[in-house]
Amino acid sequence: MMHVLQFRLHRLRKKEIQLCKRENNNQAKLKGKIMEYAIHSRTLFFFLLFLFLLCITTAFNLTTLRFDEAYSPLFSDFNIQRSPDEKTVRLLLNRFSGSGIISSDYYNYGFFSASIKLPAESTAGIVVAFYTSNVDTFERNHDELDIEFMGNVKGKPWRFQTNMYGNGSTSRGREERYRLWFDPSKDSHRYSILWTPKNTIFYVDEIPIREIVRNAAMAGDYPSKPMSLYATIWDASTWATNGGKEKVDYKYEPFVSEFTNLALEGCIVDPNEQISSTNCTDRIASLLAKEYSTITPEGRKSMKWFREKYMYYSSCYDNIRYPVPPPECVMVPSEREMFLNSGRLREKMRFGGSHRRHRRHQRSQRPRKVEVTGQVAAM
């Protein structure tokens, strides 16, 4: 009798163990499905959010120009390819040189825009720049507004930064660095710089990503002299990727950046005139009345979304570099929480590339021609 009871007890325990294992398996499957759903839901959420942001940001009403109407080669004409209709320009970088173009005129404030497609494959050490400057005319006290795309090792995404210099304030750079929610080498996307006497706004696909509002404390640090527009591609191996550790790999040359939908709006002036012969009052008033000169409440929401999700360095929050933040900085609590005192993120973003502050000669002068064994060196 005792043997029979022990046998039945053994069978009951065995069934109990099997049921527990089955329950654990079911729980594991359920957890897996929940995680899969969560990941899918998170991806879907950001995708839907992105579509929503696109819906609430209407395309700017811009008049585009042909290359021959408003631009000239800056350097290395042999590396500049223009389409037959002059509406598309391709700038090449190879082992001999980079290349660049410049607007034919100087502008006393304006809106500067282009659709840009960046090189693919391995892009470490490469910089594609879209910026305004007057360094040729005011070499010691030049102004500048930058959008600079920084390449990366193969398989890692492009990053980019915006910057501002006024009156030669190159020792007081105002960098912010970001990643993108798309691959800029797959398709063209519009990048724009608005520059007015009141504010400067940087745009990506009609989404405002940064605004600098002029105030009296900025004094000459706010760009105020006429500037030209530049677009360049060049070898910046000394600083662009992982602090200069990753160099341009010319095995993948030529590296091609494509510019289309070129737009320039503003008051054309002669920068050498002490008193301008052109009255820009009406043109500036027209510029300030444009839809891109004011950020709407919907635009503010888009900018907040972008900055909190894709900005990974800000000089405004770099208390080591600037114990007293630059006067134009507006401290946003939700952004402040993101950064350490170094201006770098508290938590590393899940994308390739260093968050280190790249030490360099606060560039943002455009590449100039220098004879170095047949290459154009970036100065």
PDB file of N, CA, C and O in Angstrom, residues 57-58 60 111-114 116 130 146-147 149 160 162 178 180-182 189-195 199-211 290-296 299-300 302-303 306:
ATOM      1  N   THR A  57       3.982  70.876 -40.486  1.00  0.00           N
ATOM      2  CA  THR A  57       4.970  71.799 -41.024  1.00  0.00           C
ATOM      3  C   THR A  57       4.822  71.837 -42.537  1.00  0.00           C
ATOM      4  O   THR A  57       5.203  70.906 -43.228  1.00  0.00           O
ATOM      5  N   THR A  58       4.244  72.907 -43.027  1.00  0.00           N
ATOM      6  CA  THR A  58       4.025  73.026 -44.466  1.00  0.00           C
ATOM      7  C   THR A  58       5.312  73.477 -45.141  1.00  0.00           C
ATOM      8  O   THR A  58       6.141  74.173 -44.559  1.00  0.00           O
ATOM      9  N   PHE A  60       7.932  75.483 -47.317  1.00  0.00           N
ATOM     10  CA  PHE A  60       8.111  76.905 -47.532  1.00  0.00           C
ATOM     11  C   PHE A  60       7.868  77.251 -48.997  1.00  0.00           C
ATOM     12  O   PHE A  60       8.198  76.472 -49.903  1.00  0.00           O
ATOM     13  N   PHE A 111      17.568  84.517 -46.360  1.00  0.00           N
ATOM     14  CA  PHE A 111      17.181  83.120 -46.137  1.00  0.00           C
ATOM     15  C   PHE A 111      17.923  82.290 -47.173  1.00  0.00           C
ATOM     16  O   PHE A 111      17.825  82.537 -48.377  1.00  0.00           O
ATOM     17  N   PHE A 112      18.670  81.297 -46.699  1.00  0.00           N
ATOM     18  CA  PHE A 112      19.560  80.506 -47.548  1.00  0.00           C
ATOM     19  C   PHE A 112      19.195  79.039 -47.399  1.00  0.00           C
ATOM     20  O   PHE A 112      19.169  78.521 -46.280  1.00  0.00           O
ATOM     21  N   SER A 113      18.929  78.377 -48.512  1.00  0.00           N
ATOM     22  CA  SER A 113      18.358  77.034 -48.416  1.00  0.00           C
ATOM     23  C   SER A 113      18.790  76.170 -49.587  1.00  0.00           C
ATOM     24  O   SER A 113      19.031  76.671 -50.695  1.00  0.00           O
ATOM     25  N   ALA A 114      18.853  74.860 -49.350  1.00  0.00           N
ATOM     26  CA  ALA A 114      19.161  73.895 -50.406  1.00  0.00           C
ATOM     27  C   ALA A 114      18.748  72.504 -49.962  1.00  0.00           C
ATOM     28  O   ALA A 114      18.762  72.199 -48.764  1.00  0.00           O
ATOM     29  N   ILE A 116      19.947  68.816 -49.877  1.00  0.00           N
ATOM     30  CA  ILE A 116      21.294  68.233 -49.908  1.00  0.00           C
ATOM     31  C   ILE A 116      21.213  66.726 -49.707  1.00  0.00           C
ATOM     32  O   ILE A 116      20.488  66.240 -48.835  1.00  0.00           O
ATOM     33  N   PHE A 130      27.466  73.887 -45.304  1.00  0.00           N
ATOM     34  CA  PHE A 130      26.521  74.811 -45.931  1.00  0.00           C
ATOM     35  C   PHE A 130      26.449  75.994 -44.981  1.00  0.00           C
ATOM     36  O   PHE A 130      25.914  75.874 -43.869  1.00  0.00           O
ATOM     37  N   ASP A 146      26.863  78.483 -39.545  1.00  0.00           N
ATOM     38  CA  ASP A 146      27.266  77.179 -40.090  1.00  0.00           C
ATOM     39  C   ASP A 146      26.226  76.093 -39.937  1.00  0.00           C
ATOM     40  O   ASP A 146      25.585  75.973 -38.881  1.00  0.00           O
ATOM     41  N   ILE A 147      26.109  75.272 -40.973  1.00  0.00           N
ATOM     42  CA  ILE A 147      25.589  73.912 -40.860  1.00  0.00           C
ATOM     43  C   ILE A 147      26.695  73.019 -41.403  1.00  0.00           C
ATOM     44  O   ILE A 147      27.062  73.127 -42.571  1.00  0.00           O
ATOM     45  N   PHE A 149      28.080  69.054 -41.731  1.00  0.00           N
ATOM     46  CA  PHE A 149      27.816  67.625 -41.631  1.00  0.00           C
ATOM     47  C   PHE A 149      29.140  66.900 -41.461  1.00  0.00           C
ATOM     48  O   PHE A 149      30.062  67.087 -42.258  1.00  0.00           O
ATOM     49  N   PHE A 160      25.717  66.160 -37.471  1.00  0.00           N
ATOM     50  CA  PHE A 160      25.940  67.522 -37.951  1.00  0.00           C
ATOM     51  C   PHE A 160      25.900  68.507 -36.801  1.00  0.00           C
ATOM     52  O   PHE A 160      25.464  68.185 -35.697  1.00  0.00           O
ATOM     53  N   THR A 162      25.494  72.963 -35.809  1.00  0.00           N
ATOM     54  CA  THR A 162      25.258  74.354 -36.181  1.00  0.00           C
ATOM     55  C   THR A 162      26.175  75.219 -35.324  1.00  0.00           C
ATOM     56  O   THR A 162      26.578  74.830 -34.226  1.00  0.00           O
ATOM     57  N   TYR A 178      24.106  67.319 -33.377  1.00  0.00           N
ATOM     58  CA  TYR A 178      22.889  66.525 -33.464  1.00  0.00           C
ATOM     59  C   TYR A 178      23.103  65.288 -34.342  1.00  0.00           C
ATOM     60  O   TYR A 178      24.044  65.198 -35.118  1.00  0.00           O
ATOM     61  N   LEU A 180      20.339  62.712 -36.860  1.00  0.00           N
ATOM     62  CA  LEU A 180      19.131  62.885 -37.662  1.00  0.00           C
ATOM     63  C   LEU A 180      18.205  61.691 -37.520  1.00  0.00           C
ATOM     64  O   LEU A 180      18.631  60.602 -37.142  1.00  0.00           O
ATOM     65  N   TRP A 181      16.945  61.885 -37.830  1.00  0.00           N
ATOM     66  CA  TRP A 181      15.969  60.800 -37.757  1.00  0.00           C
ATOM     67  C   TRP A 181      15.844  60.065 -39.088  1.00  0.00           C
ATOM     68  O   TRP A 181      15.000  59.201 -39.243  1.00  0.00           O
ATOM     69  N   PHE A 182      16.716  60.388 -40.042  1.00  0.00           N
ATOM     70  CA  PHE A 182      16.719  59.740 -41.357  1.00  0.00           C
ATOM     71  C   PHE A 182      18.166  59.586 -41.815  1.00  0.00           C
ATOM     72  O   PHE A 182      19.091  60.142 -41.211  1.00  0.00           O
ATOM     73  N   HIS A 189      17.363  66.152 -48.524  1.00  0.00           N
ATOM     74  CA  HIS A 189      16.546  66.815 -47.514  1.00  0.00           C
ATOM     75  C   HIS A 189      16.925  68.291 -47.504  1.00  0.00           C
ATOM     76  O   HIS A 189      18.074  68.652 -47.770  1.00  0.00           O
ATOM     77  N   ARG A 190      15.926  69.141 -47.182  1.00  0.00           N
ATOM     78  CA  ARG A 190      16.160  70.578 -47.217  1.00  0.00           C
ATOM     79  C   ARG A 190      16.757  71.072 -45.894  1.00  0.00           C
ATOM     80  O   ARG A 190      16.261  70.742 -44.828  1.00  0.00           O
ATOM     81  N   TYR A 191      17.816  71.868 -46.006  1.00  0.00           N
ATOM     82  CA  TYR A 191      18.467  72.499 -44.862  1.00  0.00           C
ATOM     83  C   TYR A 191      18.497  74.002 -45.126  1.00  0.00           C
ATOM     84  O   TYR A 191      18.834  74.436 -46.233  1.00  0.00           O
ATOM     85  N   SER A 192      18.147  74.787 -44.108  1.00  0.00           N
ATOM     86  CA  SER A 192      17.998  76.227 -44.318  1.00  0.00           C
ATOM     87  C   SER A 192      18.549  77.026 -43.151  1.00  0.00           C
ATOM     88  O   SER A 192      18.548  76.572 -41.999  1.00  0.00           O
ATOM     89  N   ILE A 193      19.000  78.249 -43.478  1.00  0.00           N
ATOM     90  CA  ILE A 193      19.465  79.211 -42.477  1.00  0.00           C
ATOM     91  C   ILE A 193      18.705  80.511 -42.696  1.00  0.00           C
ATOM     92  O   ILE A 193      18.794  81.116 -43.771  1.00  0.00           O
ATOM     93  N   LEU A 194      17.964  80.930 -41.695  1.00  0.00           N
ATOM     94  CA  LEU A 194      17.340  82.247 -41.703  1.00  0.00           C
ATOM     95  C   LEU A 194      18.199  83.179 -40.864  1.00  0.00           C
ATOM     96  O   LEU A 194      18.544  82.852 -39.725  1.00  0.00           O
ATOM     97  N   TRP A 195      18.516  84.355 -41.432  1.00  0.00           N
ATOM     98  CA  TRP A 195      19.337  85.341 -40.724  1.00  0.00           C
ATOM     99  C   TRP A 195      18.672  86.701 -40.846  1.00  0.00           C
ATOM    100  O   TRP A 195      18.549  87.238 -41.952  1.00  0.00           O
ATOM    101  N   ASN A 199      16.731  87.649 -35.305  1.00  0.00           N
ATOM    102  CA  ASN A 199      16.980  86.256 -34.914  1.00  0.00           C
ATOM    103  C   ASN A 199      17.601  85.467 -36.052  1.00  0.00           C
ATOM    104  O   ASN A 199      17.626  85.905 -37.207  1.00  0.00           O
ATOM    105  N   THR A 200      18.118  84.298 -35.684  1.00  0.00           N
ATOM    106  CA  THR A 200      18.642  83.326 -36.639  1.00  0.00           C
ATOM    107  C   THR A 200      17.981  81.992 -36.336  1.00  0.00           C
ATOM    108  O   THR A 200      17.925  81.579 -35.169  1.00  0.00           O
ATOM    109  N   ILE A 201      17.476  81.319 -37.370  1.00  0.00           N
ATOM    110  CA  ILE A 201      16.829  80.018 -37.188  1.00  0.00           C
ATOM    111  C   ILE A 201      17.454  79.023 -38.161  1.00  0.00           C
ATOM    112  O   ILE A 201      17.623  79.329 -39.350  1.00  0.00           O
ATOM    113  N   PHE A 202      17.793  77.848 -37.657  1.00  0.00           N
ATOM    114  CA  PHE A 202      18.268  76.749 -38.500  1.00  0.00           C
ATOM    115  C   PHE A 202      17.114  75.762 -38.680  1.00  0.00           C
ATOM    116  O   PHE A 202      16.433  75.408 -37.709  1.00  0.00           O
ATOM    117  N   TYR A 203      16.924  75.309 -39.915  1.00  0.00           N
ATOM    118  CA  TYR A 203      15.841  74.395 -40.243  1.00  0.00           C
ATOM    119  C   TYR A 203      16.367  73.113 -40.874  1.00  0.00           C
ATOM    120  O   TYR A 203      17.356  73.121 -41.618  1.00  0.00           O
ATOM    121  N   VAL A 204      15.656  72.008 -40.606  1.00  0.00           N
ATOM    122  CA  VAL A 204      15.825  70.755 -41.344  1.00  0.00           C
ATOM    123  C   VAL A 204      14.440  70.333 -41.823  1.00  0.00           C
ATOM    124  O   VAL A 204      13.544  70.080 -41.005  1.00  0.00           O
ATOM    125  N   ASP A 205      14.251  70.292 -43.130  1.00  0.00           N
ATOM    126  CA  ASP A 205      12.947  69.913 -43.692  1.00  0.00           C
ATOM    127  C   ASP A 205      11.794  70.702 -43.068  1.00  0.00           C
ATOM    128  O   ASP A 205      10.797  70.138 -42.614  1.00  0.00           O
ATOM    129  N   GLU A 206      11.938  72.012 -42.999  1.00  0.00           N
ATOM    130  CA  GLU A 206      10.912  72.913 -42.477  1.00  0.00           C
ATOM    131  C   GLU A 206      10.677  72.753 -40.970  1.00  0.00           C
ATOM    132  O   GLU A 206       9.771  73.378 -40.406  1.00  0.00           O
ATOM    133  N   ILE A 207      11.446  71.908 -40.302  1.00  0.00           N
ATOM    134  CA  ILE A 207      11.359  71.784 -38.843  1.00  0.00           C
ATOM    135  C   ILE A 207      12.450  72.662 -38.226  1.00  0.00           C
ATOM    136  O   ILE A 207      13.638  72.470 -38.506  1.00  0.00           O
ATOM    137  N   PRO A 208      12.077  73.656 -37.417  1.00  0.00           N
ATOM    138  CA  PRO A 208      13.103  74.485 -36.774  1.00  0.00           C
ATOM    139  C   PRO A 208      13.851  73.664 -35.723  1.00  0.00           C
ATOM    140  O   PRO A 208      13.237  72.985 -34.910  1.00  0.00           O
ATOM    141  N   ILE A 209      15.172  73.703 -35.761  1.00  0.00           N
ATOM    142  CA  ILE A 209      15.960  72.912 -34.804  1.00  0.00           C
ATOM    143  C   ILE A 209      16.727  73.790 -33.828  1.00  0.00           C
ATOM    144  O   ILE A 209      17.151  73.333 -32.766  1.00  0.00           O
ATOM    145  N   ARG A 210      16.903  75.071 -34.174  1.00  0.00           N
ATOM    146  CA  ARG A 210      17.629  75.974 -33.273  1.00  0.00           C
ATOM    147  C   ARG A 210      17.266  77.413 -33.607  1.00  0.00           C
ATOM    148  O   ARG A 210      17.202  77.777 -34.786  1.00  0.00           O
ATOM    149  N   GLU A 211      17.054  78.209 -32.584  1.00  0.00           N
ATOM    150  CA  GLU A 211      16.813  79.632 -32.774  1.00  0.00           C
ATOM    151  C   GLU A 211      17.752  80.419 -31.870  1.00  0.00           C
ATOM    152  O   GLU A 211      17.911  80.112 -30.690  1.00  0.00           O
ATOM    153  N   LYS A 290       7.911  86.764 -43.816  1.00  0.00           N
ATOM    154  CA  LYS A 290       7.812  85.409 -44.372  1.00  0.00           C
ATOM    155  C   LYS A 290       7.428  84.403 -43.288  1.00  0.00           C
ATOM    156  O   LYS A 290       7.695  84.608 -42.103  1.00  0.00           O
ATOM    157  N   GLU A 291       6.832  83.274 -43.728  1.00  0.00           N
ATOM    158  CA  GLU A 291       6.358  82.279 -42.769  1.00  0.00           C
ATOM    159  C   GLU A 291       7.496  81.626 -41.993  1.00  0.00           C
ATOM    160  O   GLU A 291       7.318  81.183 -40.859  1.00  0.00           O
ATOM    161  N   TYR A 292       8.702  81.589 -42.571  1.00  0.00           N
ATOM    162  CA  TYR A 292       9.820  80.938 -41.895  1.00  0.00           C
ATOM    163  C   TYR A 292      10.536  81.865 -40.904  1.00  0.00           C
ATOM    164  O   TYR A 292      11.454  81.438 -40.215  1.00  0.00           O
ATOM    165  N   SER A 293      10.137  83.145 -40.812  1.00  0.00           N
ATOM    166  CA  SER A 293      10.803  84.071 -39.903  1.00  0.00           C
ATOM    167  C   SER A 293      10.255  84.026 -38.480  1.00  0.00           C
ATOM    168  O   SER A 293      10.850  84.590 -37.568  1.00  0.00           O
ATOM    169  N   THR A 294       9.112  83.371 -38.314  1.00  0.00           N
ATOM    170  CA  THR A 294       8.505  83.235 -36.996  1.00  0.00           C
ATOM    171  C   THR A 294       8.179  81.768 -36.742  1.00  0.00           C
ATOM    172  O   THR A 294       7.610  81.099 -37.612  1.00  0.00           O
ATOM    173  N   ILE A 295       8.540  81.276 -35.589  1.00  0.00           N
ATOM    174  CA  ILE A 295       8.248  79.883 -35.250  1.00  0.00           C
ATOM    175  C   ILE A 295       6.851  79.815 -34.634  1.00  0.00           C
ATOM    176  O   ILE A 295       6.581  80.449 -33.609  1.00  0.00           O
ATOM    177  N   THR A 296       5.977  79.053 -35.249  1.00  0.00           N
ATOM    178  CA  THR A 296       4.606  78.899 -34.765  1.00  0.00           C
ATOM    179  C   THR A 296       4.579  78.004 -33.529  1.00  0.00           C
ATOM    180  O   THR A 296       5.568  77.314 -33.220  1.00  0.00           O
ATOM    181  N   GLY A 299       5.485  74.720 -34.562  1.00  0.00           N
ATOM    182  CA  GLY A 299       6.926  74.659 -34.802  1.00  0.00           C
ATOM    183  C   GLY A 299       7.717  74.528 -33.517  1.00  0.00           C
ATOM    184  O   GLY A 299       8.737  73.831 -33.458  1.00  0.00           O
ATOM    185  N   ARG A 300       7.243  75.183 -32.459  1.00  0.00           N
ATOM    186  CA  ARG A 300       7.904  75.065 -31.149  1.00  0.00           C
ATOM    187  C   ARG A 300       7.852  73.626 -30.641  1.00  0.00           C
ATOM    188  O   ARG A 300       8.824  73.115 -30.072  1.00  0.00           O
ATOM    189  N   SER A 302       7.648  70.960 -32.522  1.00  0.00           N
ATOM    190  CA  SER A 302       8.562  70.188 -33.366  1.00  0.00           C
ATOM    191  C   SER A 302      10.005  70.397 -32.927  1.00  0.00           C
ATOM    192  O   SER A 302      10.798  69.451 -32.874  1.00  0.00           O
ATOM    193  N   MET A 303      10.361  71.645 -32.621  1.00  0.00           N
ATOM    194  CA  MET A 303      11.727  71.953 -32.201  1.00  0.00           C
ATOM    195  C   MET A 303      12.040  71.280 -30.865  1.00  0.00           C
ATOM    196  O   MET A 303      13.143  70.728 -30.682  1.00  0.00           O
ATOM    197  N   PHE A 306      12.664  67.596 -31.534  1.00  0.00           N
ATOM    198  CA  PHE A 306      13.963  67.347 -32.161  1.00  0.00           C
ATOM    199  C   PHE A 306      15.096  67.500 -31.154  1.00  0.00           C
ATOM    200  O   PHE A 306      15.976  66.637 -31.043  1.00  0.00           O
TER     201      PHE A 306
END
